[in-house]
Amino acid sequence: MELTVIAVLCVAAASVVGGATGFGTSLLATPLMLMAGIGLAETVVVNLVVALVTRVGVTVQLRDHINWRRVAVLGLASVPGAWLGVQTVNLLPEEHLKPAAGAITVLCGVAMALPAARSPRPPSTIATALTGAISGYFSTTTSLNGPPVVLLLSRARLPPMGFIADLAGYFVITSLVSLALLWSGTEIDVHALLPMIVSCTVVGVLANQLGIGIAMRLPTHVFRSAVISLVVIAGLVTFATA
């Protein structure tokens, strides 16, 4: 019960930020939950379920802003990456996964902060597919599936609502895929996690709506700065908790 309460508090704080930025829930919830003593496997499952439920609502709410072709490419490409991530989880102990995820997340944040060399333009299909595969791999290993896609979309300089909408559509697909693969390919006891999953999901939905309200009031430059800062800080914290 104590771990469930801690998990709920972590998800509540992270979901407000996640609603405002479109992707930050797992990035913040993961290091917070790991520092609180919750296992990596449990953290991954909880984050994926919360992401799925909250992003379904956002996808419906912002459906007019979604680039469906880009989301479809990202989602389909995430399948082989997520499958490979499950194989990694079964082979490697989690102490090898967490520092790597933290370091890559920081690199994504630094790359986002660099000035664009050319005028913003939509990412190519190849770049989109490769990003989806990498993100799928992170999804089943650490639930940190946001940074690669965030980097891809941020370089295109999408408006905040388009950015959040595309991420939401992608997260719905990759969360479903990842949960199915983890359920069938690992020994994670999902039934034992149900109280934590349900509690975190309810709180996550409410806190996420608060975050979306904040996002609608943020100027574009403030939004971009907040996204970059969030990626770097979360990566550093994840690396430090390894």
mmCIF file of C-alpha atoms in Angstrom:
data_model
loop_
_atom_site.group_PDB
_atom_site.id
_atom_site.type_symbol
_atom_site.label_atom_id
_atom_site.label_comp_id
_atom_site.label_asym_id
_atom_site.label_seq_id
_atom_site.Cartn_x
_atom_site.Cartn_y
_atom_site.Cartn_z
ATOM 1 C CA MET A 1 0.000 0.000 0.000
ATOM 2 C CA GLU A 2 2.817 2.407 0.847
ATOM 3 C CA LEU A 3 4.458 1.901 -2.561
ATOM 4 C CA THR A 4 1.091 2.434 -4.250
ATOM 5 C CA VAL A 5 0.642 5.784 -2.512
ATOM 6 C CA ILE A 6 4.169 6.819 -3.476
ATOM 7 C CA ALA A 7 3.563 5.771 -7.072
ATOM 8 C CA VAL A 8 0.329 7.774 -7.190
ATOM 9 C CA LEU A 9 2.098 10.910 -5.951
ATOM 10 C CA CYS A 10 4.876 10.458 -8.520
ATOM 11 C CA VAL A 11 2.426 9.955 -11.375
ATOM 12 C CA ALA A 12 0.271 12.911 -10.277
ATOM 13 C CA ALA A 13 3.196 15.330 -10.361
ATOM 14 C CA ALA A 14 4.522 13.912 -13.620
ATOM 15 C CA SER A 15 1.109 13.907 -15.333
ATOM 16 C CA VAL A 16 0.610 17.634 -14.846
ATOM 17 C CA VAL A 17 3.889 18.256 -16.650
ATOM 18 C CA GLY A 18 3.090 15.531 -19.176
ATOM 19 C CA GLY A 19 -0.225 17.134 -20.026
ATOM 20 C CA ALA A 20 1.473 20.487 -20.543
ATOM 21 C CA THR A 21 4.301 19.155 -22.742
ATOM 22 C CA GLY A 22 2.679 16.115 -24.346
ATOM 23 C CA PHE A 23 5.336 13.590 -23.343
ATOM 24 C CA GLY A 24 6.856 14.268 -19.919
ATOM 25 C CA THR A 25 4.841 11.863 -17.760
ATOM 26 C CA SER A 26 7.124 8.824 -18.061
ATOM 27 C CA LEU A 27 10.250 10.983 -18.175
ATOM 28 C CA LEU A 28 9.486 12.376 -14.735
ATOM 29 C CA ALA A 29 7.587 9.472 -13.202
ATOM 30 C CA THR A 30 10.318 6.939 -13.994
ATOM 31 C CA PRO A 31 13.174 8.527 -12.012
ATOM 32 C CA LEU A 32 10.810 9.500 -9.199
ATOM 33 C CA MET A 33 9.448 5.961 -8.879
ATOM 34 C CA LEU A 34 12.897 4.393 -9.117
ATOM 35 C CA MET A 35 14.218 6.675 -6.370
ATOM 36 C CA ALA A 36 11.217 5.691 -4.229
ATOM 37 C CA GLY A 37 12.187 2.011 -4.457
ATOM 38 C CA ILE A 38 9.694 0.807 -7.067
ATOM 39 C CA GLY A 39 11.216 -1.746 -9.453
ATOM 40 C CA LEU A 40 11.973 -0.932 -13.082
ATOM 41 C CA ALA A 41 9.601 -3.587 -14.468
ATOM 42 C CA GLU A 42 6.719 -2.317 -12.328
ATOM 43 C CA THR A 43 7.525 1.278 -13.242
ATOM 44 C CA VAL A 44 7.500 0.462 -16.961
ATOM 45 C CA VAL A 45 4.102 -1.251 -16.841
ATOM 46 C CA VAL A 46 2.473 1.481 -14.752
ATOM 47 C CA ASN A 47 3.839 4.229 -16.986
ATOM 48 C CA LEU A 48 2.710 2.503 -20.166
ATOM 49 C CA VAL A 49 -0.832 1.985 -18.869
ATOM 50 C CA VAL A 50 -1.098 5.580 -17.651
ATOM 51 C CA ALA A 51 0.293 6.828 -20.973
ATOM 52 C CA LEU A 52 -2.182 4.717 -22.923
ATOM 53 C CA VAL A 53 -5.255 5.836 -21.000
ATOM 54 C CA THR A 54 -4.353 9.524 -20.836
ATOM 55 C CA ARG A 55 -3.214 9.713 -24.468
ATOM 56 C CA VAL A 56 -6.423 8.116 -25.755
ATOM 57 C CA GLY A 57 -8.322 11.086 -24.372
ATOM 58 C CA VAL A 58 -5.809 13.563 -25.792
ATOM 59 C CA THR A 59 -5.896 11.850 -29.201
ATOM 60 C CA VAL A 60 -9.654 12.239 -29.360
ATOM 61 C CA GLN A 61 -9.546 15.781 -28.026
ATOM 62 C CA LEU A 62 -6.858 16.955 -30.463
ATOM 63 C CA ARG A 63 -7.646 14.684 -33.432
ATOM 64 C CA ASP A 64 -7.924 17.642 -35.823
ATOM 65 C CA HIS A 65 -4.277 18.534 -35.120
ATOM 66 C CA ILE A 66 -2.838 15.040 -35.776
ATOM 67 C CA ASN A 67 -0.716 14.168 -38.805
ATOM 68 C CA TRP A 68 -2.103 10.646 -39.161
ATOM 69 C CA ARG A 69 0.425 9.476 -41.743
ATOM 70 C CA ARG A 70 3.374 10.414 -39.507
ATOM 71 C CA VAL A 71 1.753 8.768 -36.491
ATOM 72 C CA ALA A 72 1.099 5.578 -38.472
ATOM 73 C CA VAL A 73 4.737 5.356 -39.612
ATOM 74 C CA LEU A 74 6.002 5.938 -36.074
ATOM 75 C CA GLY A 75 3.608 3.366 -34.628
ATOM 76 C CA LEU A 76 4.295 0.605 -37.134
ATOM 77 C CA ALA A 77 8.042 1.124 -36.864
ATOM 78 C CA SER A 78 7.867 0.835 -33.073
ATOM 79 C CA VAL A 79 6.794 -2.829 -33.239
ATOM 80 C CA PRO A 80 10.197 -4.395 -34.064
ATOM 81 C CA GLY A 81 11.919 -2.017 -31.649
ATOM 82 C CA ALA A 82 9.535 -2.941 -28.841
ATOM 83 C CA TRP A 83 10.027 -6.659 -29.555
ATOM 84 C CA LEU A 84 13.801 -6.244 -29.391
ATOM 85 C CA GLY A 85 13.378 -4.358 -26.116
ATOM 86 C CA VAL A 86 11.523 -7.312 -24.590
ATOM 87 C CA GLN A 87 14.378 -9.614 -25.560
ATOM 88 C CA THR A 88 16.802 -7.189 -23.900
ATOM 89 C CA VAL A 89 14.756 -7.103 -20.694
ATOM 90 C CA ASN A 90 14.915 -10.907 -20.538
ATOM 91 C CA LEU A 91 18.696 -10.943 -21.043
ATOM 92 C CA LEU A 92 20.094 -7.929 -19.168
ATOM 93 C CA PRO A 93 19.673 -6.825 -15.526
ATOM 94 C CA GLU A 94 17.995 -3.446 -15.079
ATOM 95 C CA GLU A 95 21.132 -1.778 -13.671
ATOM 96 C CA HIS A 96 22.518 -1.858 -17.211
ATOM 97 C CA LEU A 97 19.395 -0.337 -18.753
ATOM 98 C CA LYS A 98 18.786 2.708 -16.569
ATOM 99 C CA PRO A 99 22.075 4.601 -17.032
ATOM 100 C CA ALA A 100 21.985 4.055 -20.794
ATOM 101 C CA ALA A 101 18.462 5.439 -21.036
ATOM 102 C CA GLY A 102 19.396 8.459 -18.923
ATOM 103 C CA ALA A 103 22.446 9.256 -21.026
ATOM 104 C CA ILE A 104 20.568 9.001 -24.316
ATOM 105 C CA THR A 105 17.770 11.175 -22.956
ATOM 106 C CA VAL A 106 20.261 13.914 -22.049
ATOM 107 C CA LEU A 107 21.784 13.718 -25.529
ATOM 108 C CA CYS A 108 18.315 14.161 -27.025
ATOM 109 C CA GLY A 109 17.785 17.281 -24.926
ATOM 110 C CA VAL A 110 21.124 18.743 -25.985
ATOM 111 C CA ALA A 111 20.353 18.005 -29.638
ATOM 112 C CA MET A 112 16.989 19.733 -29.290
ATOM 113 C CA ALA A 113 18.685 22.845 -27.916
ATOM 114 C CA LEU A 114 20.999 23.167 -30.925
ATOM 115 C CA PRO A 115 19.868 25.694 -33.548
ATOM 116 C CA ALA A 116 18.383 24.238 -36.679
ATOM 117 C CA ALA A 117 20.736 24.348 -39.651
ATOM 118 C CA ARG A 118 17.928 24.827 -42.166
ATOM 119 C CA SER A 119 14.371 26.055 -42.190
ATOM 120 C CA PRO A 120 12.055 23.695 -40.299
ATOM 121 C CA ARG A 121 10.472 21.011 -42.473
ATOM 122 C CA PRO A 122 8.598 17.753 -41.899
ATOM 123 C CA PRO A 123 10.902 14.789 -41.122
ATOM 124 C CA SER A 124 11.469 12.228 -43.860
ATOM 125 C CA THR A 125 9.716 8.865 -43.808
ATOM 126 C CA ILE A 126 13.025 7.064 -43.187
ATOM 127 C CA ALA A 127 13.892 9.320 -40.241
ATOM 128 C CA THR A 128 10.370 8.895 -38.856
ATOM 129 C CA ALA A 129 10.506 5.091 -39.109
ATOM 130 C CA LEU A 130 13.957 4.893 -37.517
ATOM 131 C CA THR A 131 12.792 7.135 -34.682
ATOM 132 C CA GLY A 132 9.724 4.973 -34.122
ATOM 133 C CA ALA A 133 11.868 1.834 -33.888
ATOM 134 C CA ILE A 134 14.266 3.395 -31.381
ATOM 135 C CA SER A 135 11.397 4.738 -29.309
ATOM 136 C CA GLY A 136 9.717 1.326 -29.338
ATOM 137 C CA TYR A 137 12.901 -0.196 -27.943
ATOM 138 C CA PHE A 138 12.971 2.336 -25.096
ATOM 139 C CA SER A 139 9.276 1.743 -24.463
ATOM 140 C CA THR A 140 9.609 -1.883 -23.361
ATOM 141 C CA THR A 141 12.991 -1.492 -21.660
ATOM 142 C CA THR A 142 12.486 1.655 -19.565
ATOM 143 C CA SER A 143 9.171 3.268 -20.690
ATOM 144 C CA LEU A 144 11.213 6.328 -21.755
ATOM 145 C CA ASN A 145 9.796 6.233 -25.265
ATOM 146 C CA GLY A 146 9.331 9.990 -25.582
ATOM 147 C CA PRO A 147 12.787 11.529 -26.226
ATOM 148 C CA PRO A 148 13.473 10.141 -29.737
ATOM 149 C CA VAL A 149 10.049 11.216 -31.032
ATOM 150 C CA VAL A 150 10.250 14.522 -29.186
ATOM 151 C CA LEU A 151 13.576 15.205 -30.872
ATOM 152 C CA LEU A 152 12.146 14.355 -34.290
ATOM 153 C CA LEU A 153 9.086 16.573 -33.903
ATOM 154 C CA SER A 154 10.864 19.442 -32.184
ATOM 155 C CA ARG A 155 13.300 19.816 -35.079
ATOM 156 C CA ALA A 156 10.262 20.322 -37.325
ATOM 157 C CA ARG A 157 9.154 23.178 -35.032
ATOM 158 C CA LEU A 158 5.535 22.042 -34.845
ATOM 159 C CA PRO A 159 3.040 24.286 -33.056
ATOM 160 C CA PRO A 160 2.356 23.110 -29.469
ATOM 161 C CA MET A 161 -1.036 21.525 -30.197
ATOM 162 C CA GLY A 162 0.278 19.659 -33.257
ATOM 163 C CA PHE A 163 3.294 18.493 -31.252
ATOM 164 C CA ILE A 164 1.131 17.182 -28.417
ATOM 165 C CA ALA A 165 -1.421 15.623 -30.800
ATOM 166 C CA ASP A 166 1.134 13.646 -32.831
ATOM 167 C CA LEU A 167 2.829 12.414 -29.667
ATOM 168 C CA ALA A 168 -0.509 11.349 -28.202
ATOM 169 C CA GLY A 169 -1.446 9.312 -31.265
ATOM 170 C CA TYR A 170 1.958 7.645 -31.287
ATOM 171 C CA PHE A 171 1.882 6.874 -27.558
ATOM 172 C CA VAL A 172 -1.488 5.130 -27.903
ATOM 173 C CA ILE A 173 -0.037 2.774 -30.516
ATOM 174 C CA THR A 174 3.326 2.087 -28.894
ATOM 175 C CA SER A 175 1.819 1.644 -25.419
ATOM 176 C CA LEU A 176 -0.617 -0.987 -26.704
ATOM 177 C CA VAL A 177 2.155 -2.779 -28.576
ATOM 178 C CA SER A 178 4.581 -2.620 -25.660
ATOM 179 C CA LEU A 179 2.094 -3.843 -23.061
ATOM 180 C CA ALA A 180 1.064 -6.775 -25.281
ATOM 181 C CA LEU A 181 4.683 -7.777 -25.847
ATOM 182 C CA LEU A 182 5.605 -7.425 -22.166
ATOM 183 C CA TRP A 183 2.517 -9.432 -21.149
ATOM 184 C CA SER A 184 3.363 -12.300 -23.503
ATOM 185 C CA GLY A 185 7.148 -12.155 -23.443
ATOM 186 C CA THR A 186 8.145 -11.548 -19.811
ATOM 187 C CA GLU A 187 7.322 -12.794 -16.324
ATOM 188 C CA ILE A 188 5.948 -9.480 -15.033
ATOM 189 C CA ASP A 189 2.991 -10.153 -12.702
ATOM 190 C CA VAL A 190 0.471 -7.646 -14.011
ATOM 191 C CA HIS A 191 -2.306 -8.923 -11.736
ATOM 192 C CA ALA A 192 -0.274 -8.084 -8.633
ATOM 193 C CA LEU A 193 0.189 -4.560 -9.983
ATOM 194 C CA LEU A 194 -3.523 -3.888 -10.566
ATOM 195 C CA PRO A 195 -4.090 -1.722 -7.433
ATOM 196 C CA MET A 196 -1.120 0.462 -8.332
ATOM 197 C CA ILE A 197 -2.082 0.585 -12.012
ATOM 198 C CA VAL A 198 -5.702 1.581 -11.344
ATOM 199 C CA SER A 199 -4.818 4.211 -8.737
ATOM 200 C CA CYS A 200 -2.097 5.777 -10.864
ATOM 201 C CA THR A 201 -4.294 5.781 -13.952
ATOM 202 C CA VAL A 202 -7.177 7.614 -12.270
ATOM 203 C CA VAL A 203 -4.887 10.242 -10.808
ATOM 204 C CA GLY A 204 -2.931 10.480 -14.047
ATOM 205 C CA VAL A 205 -6.050 11.250 -16.093
ATOM 206 C CA LEU A 206 -7.106 14.071 -13.770
ATOM 207 C CA ALA A 207 -3.632 15.595 -13.519
ATOM 208 C CA ASN A 208 -3.130 15.292 -17.283
ATOM 209 C CA GLN A 209 -6.215 17.415 -17.974
ATOM 210 C CA LEU A 210 -4.809 20.111 -15.717
ATOM 211 C CA GLY A 211 -1.577 20.014 -17.705
ATOM 212 C CA ILE A 212 -3.390 20.331 -21.045
ATOM 213 C CA GLY A 213 -5.101 23.463 -19.753
ATOM 214 C CA ILE A 214 -1.677 24.895 -18.949
ATOM 215 C CA ALA A 215 -0.337 24.000 -22.412
ATOM 216 C CA MET A 216 -3.093 25.962 -24.141
ATOM 217 C CA ARG A 217 -1.880 29.110 -22.405
ATOM 218 C CA LEU A 218 1.856 28.707 -23.044
ATOM 219 C CA PRO A 219 3.578 30.823 -25.743
ATOM 220 C CA THR A 220 5.476 28.729 -28.313
ATOM 221 C CA HIS A 221 8.972 29.845 -27.174
ATOM 222 C CA VAL A 222 8.165 29.117 -23.533
ATOM 223 C CA PHE A 223 6.767 25.725 -24.532
ATOM 224 C CA ARG A 224 9.938 24.794 -26.455
ATOM 225 C CA SER A 225 12.236 25.895 -23.620
ATOM 226 C CA ALA A 226 10.204 23.905 -21.113
ATOM 227 C CA VAL A 227 10.389 20.776 -23.283
ATOM 228 C CA ILE A 228 14.172 20.995 -23.678
ATOM 229 C CA SER A 229 14.741 21.627 -19.964
ATOM 230 C CA LEU A 230 12.471 18.727 -19.044
ATOM 231 C CA VAL A 231 14.323 16.274 -21.284
ATOM 232 C CA VAL A 232 17.765 17.204 -19.951
ATOM 233 C CA ILE A 233 16.765 17.234 -16.269
ATOM 234 C CA ALA A 234 14.886 13.934 -16.505
ATOM 235 C CA GLY A 235 17.826 12.305 -18.275
ATOM 236 C CA LEU A 236 20.245 13.451 -15.599
ATOM 237 C CA VAL A 237 17.969 12.243 -12.808
ATOM 238 C CA THR A 238 17.460 8.873 -14.496
ATOM 239 C CA PHE A 239 21.212 8.438 -14.889
ATOM 240 C CA ALA A 240 21.818 9.456 -11.257
ATOM 241 C CA THR A 241 19.315 6.910 -9.915
ATOM 242 C CA ALA A 242 20.911 4.012 -11.790
#
